[in-house]
Coordinates of C-alpha atoms in Angstrom, one line a residue:
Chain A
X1 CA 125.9 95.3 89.0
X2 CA 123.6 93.0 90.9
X3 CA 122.3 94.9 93.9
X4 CA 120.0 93.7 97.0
X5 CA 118.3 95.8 99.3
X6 CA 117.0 94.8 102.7
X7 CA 114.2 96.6 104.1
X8 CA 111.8 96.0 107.0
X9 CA 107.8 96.6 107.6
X10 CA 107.7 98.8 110.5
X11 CA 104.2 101.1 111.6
X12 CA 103.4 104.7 110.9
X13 CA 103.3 105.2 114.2
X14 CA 102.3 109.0 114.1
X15 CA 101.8 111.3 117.3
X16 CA 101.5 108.9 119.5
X17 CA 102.2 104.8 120.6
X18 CA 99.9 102.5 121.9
X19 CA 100.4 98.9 123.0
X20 CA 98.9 95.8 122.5
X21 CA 96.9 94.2 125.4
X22 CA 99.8 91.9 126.0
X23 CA 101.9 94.9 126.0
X24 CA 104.4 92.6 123.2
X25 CA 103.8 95.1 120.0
X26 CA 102.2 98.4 118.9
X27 CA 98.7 98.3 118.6
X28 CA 98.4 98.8 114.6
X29 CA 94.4 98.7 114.4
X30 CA 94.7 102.2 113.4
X31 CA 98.0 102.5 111.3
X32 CA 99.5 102.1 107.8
X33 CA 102.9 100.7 107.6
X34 CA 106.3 101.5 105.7
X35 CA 109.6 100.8 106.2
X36 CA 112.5 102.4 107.7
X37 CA 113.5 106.3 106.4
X38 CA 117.2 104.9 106.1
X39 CA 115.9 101.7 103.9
X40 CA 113.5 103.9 101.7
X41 CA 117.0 105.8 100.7
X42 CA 118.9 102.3 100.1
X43 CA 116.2 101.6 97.5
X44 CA 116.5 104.7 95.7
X45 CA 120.1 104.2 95.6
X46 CA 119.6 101.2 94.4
X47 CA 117.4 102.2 91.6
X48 CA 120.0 105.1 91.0
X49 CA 123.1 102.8 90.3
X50 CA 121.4 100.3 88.5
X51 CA 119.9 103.6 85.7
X52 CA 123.8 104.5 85.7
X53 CA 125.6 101.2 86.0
X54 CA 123.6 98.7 84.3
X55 CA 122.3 95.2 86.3
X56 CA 119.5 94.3 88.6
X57 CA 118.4 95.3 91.5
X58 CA 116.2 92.8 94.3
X59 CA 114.4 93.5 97.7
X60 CA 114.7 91.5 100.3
X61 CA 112.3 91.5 103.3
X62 CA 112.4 89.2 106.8
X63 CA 108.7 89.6 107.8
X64 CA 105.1 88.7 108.4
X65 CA 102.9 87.2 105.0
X66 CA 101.5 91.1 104.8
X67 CA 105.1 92.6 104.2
X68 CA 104.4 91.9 100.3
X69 CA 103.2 95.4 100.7
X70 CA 106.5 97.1 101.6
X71 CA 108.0 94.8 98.8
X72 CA 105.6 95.9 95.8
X73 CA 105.7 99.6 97.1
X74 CA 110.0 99.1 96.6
X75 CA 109.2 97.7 93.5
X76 CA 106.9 100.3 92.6
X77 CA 110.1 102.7 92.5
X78 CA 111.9 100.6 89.8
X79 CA 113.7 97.5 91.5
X80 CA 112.8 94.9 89.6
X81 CA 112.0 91.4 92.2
X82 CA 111.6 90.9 95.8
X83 CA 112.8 87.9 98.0
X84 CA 110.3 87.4 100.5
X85 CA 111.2 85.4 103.9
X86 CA 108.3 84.8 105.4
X87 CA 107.6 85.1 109.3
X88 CA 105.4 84.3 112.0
X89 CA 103.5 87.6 113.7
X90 CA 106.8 87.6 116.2
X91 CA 109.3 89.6 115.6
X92 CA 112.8 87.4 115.3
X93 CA 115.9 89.0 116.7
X94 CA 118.9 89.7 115.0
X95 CA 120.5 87.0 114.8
X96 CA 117.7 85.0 113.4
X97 CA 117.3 87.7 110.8
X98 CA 120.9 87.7 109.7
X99 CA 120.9 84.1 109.3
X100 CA 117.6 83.7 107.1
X101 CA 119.1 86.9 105.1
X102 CA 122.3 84.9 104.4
X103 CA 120.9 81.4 104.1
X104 CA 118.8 83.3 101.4
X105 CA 121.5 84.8 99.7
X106 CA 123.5 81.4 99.5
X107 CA 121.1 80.0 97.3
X108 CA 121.0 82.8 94.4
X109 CA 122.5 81.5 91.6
X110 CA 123.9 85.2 90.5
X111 CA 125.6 86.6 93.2
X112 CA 124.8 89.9 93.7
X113 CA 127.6 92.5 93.9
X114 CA 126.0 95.1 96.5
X115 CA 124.3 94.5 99.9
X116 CA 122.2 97.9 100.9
X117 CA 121.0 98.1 104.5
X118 CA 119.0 101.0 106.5
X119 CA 121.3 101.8 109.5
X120 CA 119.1 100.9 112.1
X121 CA 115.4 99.9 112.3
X122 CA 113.1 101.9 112.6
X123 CA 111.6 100.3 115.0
X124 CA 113.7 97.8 117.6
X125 CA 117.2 99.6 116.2
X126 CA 119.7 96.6 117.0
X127 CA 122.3 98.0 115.2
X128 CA 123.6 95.2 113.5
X129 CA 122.0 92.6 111.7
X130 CA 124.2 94.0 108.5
X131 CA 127.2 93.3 110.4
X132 CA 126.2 89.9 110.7
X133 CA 125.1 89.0 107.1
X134 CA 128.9 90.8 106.3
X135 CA 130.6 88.7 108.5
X136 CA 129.1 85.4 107.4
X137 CA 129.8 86.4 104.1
X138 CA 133.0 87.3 104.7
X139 CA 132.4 90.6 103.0
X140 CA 133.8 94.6 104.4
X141 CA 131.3 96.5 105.4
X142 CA 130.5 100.6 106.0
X143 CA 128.1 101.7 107.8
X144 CA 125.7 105.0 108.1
X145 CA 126.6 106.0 104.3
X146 CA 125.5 109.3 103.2
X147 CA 127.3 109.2 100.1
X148 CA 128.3 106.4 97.5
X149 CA 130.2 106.9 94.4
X150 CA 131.1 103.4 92.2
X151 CA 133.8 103.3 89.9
X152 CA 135.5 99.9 88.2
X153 CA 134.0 98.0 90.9
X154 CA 135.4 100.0 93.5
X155 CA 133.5 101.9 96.2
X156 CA 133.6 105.1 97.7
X157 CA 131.7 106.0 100.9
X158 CA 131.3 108.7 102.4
X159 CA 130.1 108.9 106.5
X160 CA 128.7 112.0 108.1
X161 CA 131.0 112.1 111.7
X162 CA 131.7 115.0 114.2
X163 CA 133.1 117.8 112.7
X164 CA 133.1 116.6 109.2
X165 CA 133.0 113.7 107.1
X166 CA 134.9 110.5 106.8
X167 CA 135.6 108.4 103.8
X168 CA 136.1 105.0 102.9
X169 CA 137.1 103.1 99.9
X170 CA 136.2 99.5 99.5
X171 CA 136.3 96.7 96.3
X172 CA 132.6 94.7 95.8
X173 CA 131.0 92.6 96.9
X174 CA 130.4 94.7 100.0
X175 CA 127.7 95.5 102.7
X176 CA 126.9 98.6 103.1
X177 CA 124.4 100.3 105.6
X178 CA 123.3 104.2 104.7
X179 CA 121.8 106.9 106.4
X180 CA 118.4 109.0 105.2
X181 CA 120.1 111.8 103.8
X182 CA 122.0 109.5 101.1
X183 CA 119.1 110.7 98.4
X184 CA 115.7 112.1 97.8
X185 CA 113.4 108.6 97.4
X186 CA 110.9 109.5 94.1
X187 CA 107.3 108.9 95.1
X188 CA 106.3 105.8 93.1
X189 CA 104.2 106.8 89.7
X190 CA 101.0 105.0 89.4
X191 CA 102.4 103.1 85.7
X192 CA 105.7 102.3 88.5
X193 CA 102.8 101.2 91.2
X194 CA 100.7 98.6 88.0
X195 CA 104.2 97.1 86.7
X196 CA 105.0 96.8 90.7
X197 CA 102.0 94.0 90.9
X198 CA 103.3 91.7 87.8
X199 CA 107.1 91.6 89.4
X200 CA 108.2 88.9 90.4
X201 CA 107.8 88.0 94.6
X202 CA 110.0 84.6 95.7
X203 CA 108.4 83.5 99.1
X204 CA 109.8 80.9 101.6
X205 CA 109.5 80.1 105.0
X206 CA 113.3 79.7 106.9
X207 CA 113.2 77.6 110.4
X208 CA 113.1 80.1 113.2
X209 CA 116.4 80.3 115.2
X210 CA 115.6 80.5 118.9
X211 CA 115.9 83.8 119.8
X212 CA 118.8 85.2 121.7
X213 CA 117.8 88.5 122.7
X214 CA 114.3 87.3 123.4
X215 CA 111.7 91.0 124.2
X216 CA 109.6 90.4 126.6
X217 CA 107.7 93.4 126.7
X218 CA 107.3 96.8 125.8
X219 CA 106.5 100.0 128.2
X220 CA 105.9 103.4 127.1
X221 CA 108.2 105.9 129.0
X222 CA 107.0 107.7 132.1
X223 CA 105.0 110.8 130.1
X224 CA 106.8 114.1 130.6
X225 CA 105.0 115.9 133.3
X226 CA 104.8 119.1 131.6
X227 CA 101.4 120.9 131.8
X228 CA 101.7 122.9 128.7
X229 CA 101.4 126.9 129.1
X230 CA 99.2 128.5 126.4
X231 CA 100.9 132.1 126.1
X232 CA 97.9 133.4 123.7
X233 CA 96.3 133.0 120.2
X234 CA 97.8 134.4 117.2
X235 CA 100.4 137.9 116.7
X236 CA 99.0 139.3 120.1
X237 CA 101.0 136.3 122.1
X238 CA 104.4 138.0 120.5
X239 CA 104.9 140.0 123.5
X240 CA 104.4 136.8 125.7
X241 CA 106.9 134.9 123.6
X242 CA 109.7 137.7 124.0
X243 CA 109.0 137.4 127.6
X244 CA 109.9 133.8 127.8
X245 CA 112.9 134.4 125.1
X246 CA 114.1 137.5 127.8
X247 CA 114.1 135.2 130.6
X248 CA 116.0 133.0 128.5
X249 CA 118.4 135.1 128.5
X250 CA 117.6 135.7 124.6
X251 CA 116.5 139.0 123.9
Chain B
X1 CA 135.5 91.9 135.6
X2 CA 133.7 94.0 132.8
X3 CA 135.2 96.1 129.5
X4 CA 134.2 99.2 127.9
X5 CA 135.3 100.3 124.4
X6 CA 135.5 103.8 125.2
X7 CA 135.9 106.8 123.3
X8 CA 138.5 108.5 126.2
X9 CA 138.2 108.3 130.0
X10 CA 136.8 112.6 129.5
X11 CA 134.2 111.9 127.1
X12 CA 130.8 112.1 128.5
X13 CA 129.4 109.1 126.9
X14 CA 132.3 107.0 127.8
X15 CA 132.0 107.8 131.1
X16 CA 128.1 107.1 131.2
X17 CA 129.1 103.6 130.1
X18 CA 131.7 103.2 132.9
X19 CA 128.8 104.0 134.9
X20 CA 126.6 101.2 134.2
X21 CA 129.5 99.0 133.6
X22 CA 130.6 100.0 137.3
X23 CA 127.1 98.9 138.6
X24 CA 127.4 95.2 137.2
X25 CA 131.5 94.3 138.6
X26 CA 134.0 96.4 141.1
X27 CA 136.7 95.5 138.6
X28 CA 135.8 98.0 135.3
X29 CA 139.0 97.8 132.5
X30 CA 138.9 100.4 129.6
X31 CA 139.8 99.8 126.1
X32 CA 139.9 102.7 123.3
X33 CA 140.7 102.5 119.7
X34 CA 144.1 104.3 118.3
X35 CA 144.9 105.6 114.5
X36 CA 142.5 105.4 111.9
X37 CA 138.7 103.8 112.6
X38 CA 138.6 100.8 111.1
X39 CA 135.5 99.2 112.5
X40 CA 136.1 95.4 111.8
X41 CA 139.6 95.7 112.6
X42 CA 139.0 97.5 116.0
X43 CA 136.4 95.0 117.2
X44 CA 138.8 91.8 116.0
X45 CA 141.6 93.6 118.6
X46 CA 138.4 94.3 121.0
X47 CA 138.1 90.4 121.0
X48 CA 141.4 89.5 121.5
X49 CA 141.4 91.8 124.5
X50 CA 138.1 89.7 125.7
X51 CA 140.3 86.5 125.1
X52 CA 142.7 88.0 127.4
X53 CA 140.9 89.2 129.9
X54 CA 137.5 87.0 129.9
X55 CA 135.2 90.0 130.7
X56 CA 131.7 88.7 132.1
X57 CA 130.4 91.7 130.2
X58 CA 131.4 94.3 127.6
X59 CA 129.7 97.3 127.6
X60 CA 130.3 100.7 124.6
X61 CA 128.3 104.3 124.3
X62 CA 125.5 103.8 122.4
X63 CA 127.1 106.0 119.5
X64 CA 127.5 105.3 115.8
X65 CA 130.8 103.9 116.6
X66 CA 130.3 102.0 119.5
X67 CA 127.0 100.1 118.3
X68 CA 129.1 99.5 115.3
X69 CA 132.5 98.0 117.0
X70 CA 130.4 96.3 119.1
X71 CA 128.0 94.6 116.9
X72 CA 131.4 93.5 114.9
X73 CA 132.5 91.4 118.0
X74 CA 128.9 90.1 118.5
X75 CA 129.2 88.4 114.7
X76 CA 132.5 87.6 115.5
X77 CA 131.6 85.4 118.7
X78 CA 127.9 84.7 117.3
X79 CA 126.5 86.3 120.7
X80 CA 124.0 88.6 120.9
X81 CA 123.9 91.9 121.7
X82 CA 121.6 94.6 123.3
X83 CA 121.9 98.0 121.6
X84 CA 120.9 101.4 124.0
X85 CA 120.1 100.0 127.1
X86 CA 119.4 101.7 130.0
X87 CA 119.4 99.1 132.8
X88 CA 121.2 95.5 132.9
X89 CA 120.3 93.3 135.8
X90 CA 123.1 90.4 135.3
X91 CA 122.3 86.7 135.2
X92 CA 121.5 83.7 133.1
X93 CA 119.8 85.3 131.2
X94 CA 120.4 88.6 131.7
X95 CA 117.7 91.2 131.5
X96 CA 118.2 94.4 130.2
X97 CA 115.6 97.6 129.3
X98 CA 116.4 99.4 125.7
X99 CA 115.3 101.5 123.7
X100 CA 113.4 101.5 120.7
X101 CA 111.9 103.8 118.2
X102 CA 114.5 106.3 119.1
X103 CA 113.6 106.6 123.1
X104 CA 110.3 106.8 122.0
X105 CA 109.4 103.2 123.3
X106 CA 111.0 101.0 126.1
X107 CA 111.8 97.0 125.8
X108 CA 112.2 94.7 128.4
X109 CA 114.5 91.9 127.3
X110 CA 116.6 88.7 128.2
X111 CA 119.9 88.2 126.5
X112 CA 120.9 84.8 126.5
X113 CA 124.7 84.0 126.2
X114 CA 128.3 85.1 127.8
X115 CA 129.9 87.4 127.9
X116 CA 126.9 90.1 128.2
X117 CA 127.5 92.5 125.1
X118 CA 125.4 95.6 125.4
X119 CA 125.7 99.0 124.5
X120 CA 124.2 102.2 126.7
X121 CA 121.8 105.0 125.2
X122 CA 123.1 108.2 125.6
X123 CA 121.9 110.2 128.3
X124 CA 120.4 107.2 129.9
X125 CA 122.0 107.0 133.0
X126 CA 124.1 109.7 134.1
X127 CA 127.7 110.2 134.7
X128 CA 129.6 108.9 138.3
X129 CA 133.1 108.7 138.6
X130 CA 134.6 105.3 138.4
X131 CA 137.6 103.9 139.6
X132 CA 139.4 101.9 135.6
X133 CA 141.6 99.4 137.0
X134 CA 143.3 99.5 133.8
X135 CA 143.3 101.6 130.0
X136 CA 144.7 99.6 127.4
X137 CA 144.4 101.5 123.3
X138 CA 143.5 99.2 120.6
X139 CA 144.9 99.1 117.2
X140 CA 143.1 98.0 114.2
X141 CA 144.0 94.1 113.9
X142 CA 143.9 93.8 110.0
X143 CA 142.2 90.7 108.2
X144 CA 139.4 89.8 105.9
X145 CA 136.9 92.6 105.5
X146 CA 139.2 95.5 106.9
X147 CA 137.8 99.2 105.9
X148 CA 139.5 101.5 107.2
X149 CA 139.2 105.7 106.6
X150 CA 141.0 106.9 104.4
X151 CA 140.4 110.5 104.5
X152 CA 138.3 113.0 106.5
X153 CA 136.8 115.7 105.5
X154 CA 136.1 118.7 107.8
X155 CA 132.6 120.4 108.0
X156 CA 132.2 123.7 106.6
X157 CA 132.2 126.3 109.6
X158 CA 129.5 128.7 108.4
X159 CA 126.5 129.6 109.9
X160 CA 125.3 128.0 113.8
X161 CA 125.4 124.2 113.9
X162 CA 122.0 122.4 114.6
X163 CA 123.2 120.3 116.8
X164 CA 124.9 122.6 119.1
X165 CA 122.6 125.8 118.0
X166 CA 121.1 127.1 121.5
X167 CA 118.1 128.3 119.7
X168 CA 116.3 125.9 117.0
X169 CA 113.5 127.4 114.7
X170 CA 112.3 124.6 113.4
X171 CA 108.8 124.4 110.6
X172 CA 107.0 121.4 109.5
X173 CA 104.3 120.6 107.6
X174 CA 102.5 124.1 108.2
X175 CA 105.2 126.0 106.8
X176 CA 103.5 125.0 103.6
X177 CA 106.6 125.6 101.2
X178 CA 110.4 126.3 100.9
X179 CA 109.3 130.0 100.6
X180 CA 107.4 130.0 103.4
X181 CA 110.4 129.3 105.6
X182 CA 111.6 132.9 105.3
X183 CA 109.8 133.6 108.4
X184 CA 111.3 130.8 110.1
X185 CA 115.1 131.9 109.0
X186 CA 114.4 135.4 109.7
X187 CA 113.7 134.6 113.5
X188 CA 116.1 131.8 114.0
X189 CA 118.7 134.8 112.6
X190 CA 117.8 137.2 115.3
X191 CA 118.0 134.7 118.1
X192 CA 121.3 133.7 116.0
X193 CA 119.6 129.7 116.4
X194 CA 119.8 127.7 113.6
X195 CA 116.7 126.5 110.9
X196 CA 115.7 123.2 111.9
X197 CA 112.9 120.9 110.2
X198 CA 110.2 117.5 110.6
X199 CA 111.1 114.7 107.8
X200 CA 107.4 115.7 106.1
X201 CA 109.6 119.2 105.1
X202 CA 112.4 117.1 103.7
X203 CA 111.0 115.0 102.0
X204 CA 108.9 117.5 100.1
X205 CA 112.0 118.9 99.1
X206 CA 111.7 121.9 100.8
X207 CA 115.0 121.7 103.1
X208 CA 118.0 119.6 103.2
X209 CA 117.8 116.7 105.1
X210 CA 121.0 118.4 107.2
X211 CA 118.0 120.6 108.6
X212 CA 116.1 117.7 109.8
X213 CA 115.5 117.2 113.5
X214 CA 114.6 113.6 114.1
X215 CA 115.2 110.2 114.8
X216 CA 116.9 109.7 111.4
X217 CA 118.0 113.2 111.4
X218 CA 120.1 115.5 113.9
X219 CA 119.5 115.3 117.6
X220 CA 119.4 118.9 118.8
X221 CA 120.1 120.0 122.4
X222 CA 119.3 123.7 122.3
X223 CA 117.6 126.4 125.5
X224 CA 114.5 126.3 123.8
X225 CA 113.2 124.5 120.6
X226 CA 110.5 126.4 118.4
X227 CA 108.3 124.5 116.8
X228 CA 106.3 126.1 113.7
X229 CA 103.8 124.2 112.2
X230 CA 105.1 120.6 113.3
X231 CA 102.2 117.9 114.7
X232 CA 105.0 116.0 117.0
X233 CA 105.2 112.9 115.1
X234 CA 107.4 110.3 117.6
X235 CA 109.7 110.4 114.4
X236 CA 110.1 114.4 115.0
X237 CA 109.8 113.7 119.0
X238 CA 112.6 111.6 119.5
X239 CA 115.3 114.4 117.8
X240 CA 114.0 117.2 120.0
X241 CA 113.6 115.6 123.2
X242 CA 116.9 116.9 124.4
X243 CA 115.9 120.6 124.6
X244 CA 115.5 122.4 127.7
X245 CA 112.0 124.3 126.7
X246 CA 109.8 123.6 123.8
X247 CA 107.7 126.3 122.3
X248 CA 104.8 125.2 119.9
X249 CA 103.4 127.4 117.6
X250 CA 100.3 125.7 115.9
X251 CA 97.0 126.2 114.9
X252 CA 95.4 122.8 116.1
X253 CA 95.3 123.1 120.3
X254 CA 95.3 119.2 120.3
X255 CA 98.6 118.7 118.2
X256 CA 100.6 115.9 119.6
X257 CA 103.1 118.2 120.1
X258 CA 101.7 120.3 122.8
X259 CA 102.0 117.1 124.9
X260 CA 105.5 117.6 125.0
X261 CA 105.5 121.4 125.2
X262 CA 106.1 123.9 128.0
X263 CA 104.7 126.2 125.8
X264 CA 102.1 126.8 123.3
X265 CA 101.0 129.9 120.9
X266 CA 97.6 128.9 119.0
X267 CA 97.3 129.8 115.7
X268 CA 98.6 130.6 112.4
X269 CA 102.6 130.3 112.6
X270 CA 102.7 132.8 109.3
X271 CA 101.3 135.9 111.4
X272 CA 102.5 134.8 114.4
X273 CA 106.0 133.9 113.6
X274 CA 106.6 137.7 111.8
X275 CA 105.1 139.2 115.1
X276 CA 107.9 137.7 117.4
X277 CA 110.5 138.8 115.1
X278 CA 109.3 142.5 115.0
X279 CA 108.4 142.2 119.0
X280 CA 112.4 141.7 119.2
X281 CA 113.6 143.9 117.1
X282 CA 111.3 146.6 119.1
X283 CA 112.4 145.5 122.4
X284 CA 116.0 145.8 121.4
X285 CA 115.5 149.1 120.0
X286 CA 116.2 148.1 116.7

């Protein structure tokens, strides 16, 4: 099975956010980049069915010139080429995205059998760019997968919901979107990380649709107010902490 | 007028988005989805009832389901759509604030095209009663691309769910193993909490991710959220935010984490942790 996996470059962002001067993005001066926990689990995934079901598997990013590095780290797991679609700094909105995804899957000459999302974003979290590409495709589509079994081109999907799970069974080509949990992602091995940088990377440059849902800026929310209460250092702050767990109501 | 896909007229969410709904239009209908989900096939009837009823917005909770029902419409109509919101000031274009990052950031933005498809954050705005002119239930239209579930599987009923747990122990990073997390487990037993995690723990392999407290893991709620050994990444930040008191135990007195604290114990999480437990078990006589 031919499988493609969409992820996105998003920042470490680590304790805490700062803004740009223009207040438009994250100030990134001081922070690596990755991509989203849910996408991380659609590439191993995708690894994982192509080592028990044969095929290829391909990453696809919408982003700026330095998302090659998110592509070769995928790669560095074991999927074996990377579609590149190749951004300005700005960040398009969904429906630009979806559109440069499926104008970009039009033009493979194998079509692939399996469209992996992340959920969400890590980052702006729209929710539904996925959707989208499904629709235009005219494909089904299942989303926040935690568990995906294939069988004679069939699909089973399991969803994590209130109270229990929820399954779905669906025939390929499909989209699906999954949710970290799915997998354990390997850590890339440094041979996995050398054969990463001779794979192949396909870059173009789609038009720019005008954006739709156009940001206009970012704001940090109001900070919490709380003045933190140091109780004490070390095992002598115990009977402080039962104090607070008494008032509680806990103890 | 304006729609809401709700989940019923009771549920809290729902009713959050009647609330906002409420503040654009006077004239607030209701839809909800009957019989099996079937997310394509509930937001093809959700369209036909915008057909109908020519809504100048349509409005869901910010859940799973909603974002998802929702964003099927959106592709169906090619309009956009504004995920989480928490305000909407309506116009040509209209501007909204979201969420990003989990709550963790907020976005001003202008959505361009009619009718206004948005969906609210939870716990955003919070609940009034409004006056539905009207409650219509949906049934899954079929056509291309229909899923539908086919079979549900309950949870297992052991132990003290995390989401709903009204104590959360929760290690990170500082635990320093799956061993160490006895300590952790022993505690969150006698407050009879649940085990809670950061993403660093789970993806060392040292929990499941069904401990993980997060933005891609469980949102927990609880009285008061433990914190052992955690910095307070925004990743962690934004599935704890709900609790009524945080409690950080950590030996690094400028952790992010005590930023978002009400209270801190400084120090080594492996002695102090053990000392709680036996300070309980003395003060209940045990």
């Amino acid at each position: 099975m031919n499988i493609l996996v969409c992820v996105k470059r998003v920042p470490l962002t680590g304790g805490k956010i700062v803004l740009t001067d223009d207040a438009r993005a994250i100030s990134t001066r001081h922070l690596g980049f990755t991509i989203s926990p849910h996408e991380e689990c659609g590439a191993e995934e995708a690894v994982r069915l192509v080592e028990q079901h044969g095929g290829s598997s391909t990453v696809l990013t919408v982003g700026p010139p330095e998302a090659e590095e998110q592509l070769r780290d995928v790669m560095a797991i074991g999927v074996d080429r990377a579609v590149h679609l190749v951004t300005d700094d700005e960040e398009w909105d969904p429906q630009a995205t979806a559109a440069a995804i499926v104008d970009a899957i039009r033009e493979v000459p194998e079509p692939y059998d399996l469209f992996l999302f992340g959920n969400e974003s890590a980052d702006a979290g729209n929710y539904q760019v996925p959707i989208r590409v499904a629709h235009a495709l005219g494909l089904p589509c299942v989303t926040g997968v935690k568990g995906i079994a294939v069988s004679d081109g069939q699909l089973r999907c399991e969803q994590e919901v209130e109270g229990g799970r929820d399954i779905y069974e669906l025939s390929m080509p499909a989209v699906i979107t999954v949710k970290e949990g799915l997998n354990l992602p390997r850590y890339p091995s440094v041979p996995g990380r050398l054969r990463a940088k001779r794979k192949p990377v396909e870059d173009s440059t789609p038009p720019r649709r005008q954006p739709r849902l156009e940001m206009v800026r970012l704001h940090l929310p109001a900070g919490s107010g709380k003045q933190v209460e140091v109780l004490g250092h070390g095992p002598e702050a115990a009977p402080a902490v039962v104090g607070i767990l008494r008032e509680l109501g806990l103890v | 007028m304006v729609l809401v896909l709700v989940e019923s007229l009771d549920d809290e969410l729902s009713r959050q988005a009647l609330t906002l709904a409420a503040s654009l239009d006077d004239a607030v209908h209701a839809v909800s989805g009957v019989g099996e989900y079937a997310p394509a096939g509930w937001g093809r009837s959700l369209l036909e009832v915008i057909e109908e009823l020519s809504p100048s917005a349509v409005l869901a909770p910010g859940t799973d389901r909603g974002n998802e029902v929702l964003a099927h419409v959106a592709a169906m109509l090619d309009l956009p759509m504004a995920a989480n919101c928490v305000a909407i000031s309506p116009g040509d274009p209209a501007a909204v604030t979201r969420i990003r990052w989990g709550g963790s950031l907020f976005e001003d933005a202008t959505v361009h095209g009619s009718p206004l498809l948005l969906t609210v954050a939870p716990h955003a705005v919070a609940a009034e009663p409004v006056e539905v002119a009207q409650l219509r239930e949906l049934e899954a239209a079929g056509g291309d691309g229909m899923v539908r579930v086919i079979e549900h599987v309950p949870a297992s009923t052991a132990g003290v769910s995390l989401a709903e747990a009204d104590v959360v122990v929760s290690g990170g990073r500082g635990v320093g193993s799956a061993e160490g997390f006895g300590v952790i487990e022993e505690l969150a037993d006698l407050l009879r909490g649940a085990v809670g995690c950061s993403r660093a723990v789970t993806s060392a392999g040292w929990r499941p991710h069904t401990d993980q407290v997060g933005q891609t893991g469980t949102k927990v709620a609880p009285e008061i959220y433990i914190a052992c050994g955690i910095s307070g990444a925004t990743q962690h930040l934004a599935g704890c935010k709900g609790a009524k008191k945080l409690l950080a135990i950590n030996p690094d007195g400028e952790a992010s984490i005590l930023a978002s604290a009400d209270y801190a114990v400084i120090g080594d999480l492996h002695e102090i942790v053990p000392a709680i437990s036996a300070e309980i078990r003395k003060a209940r006589g045990a």
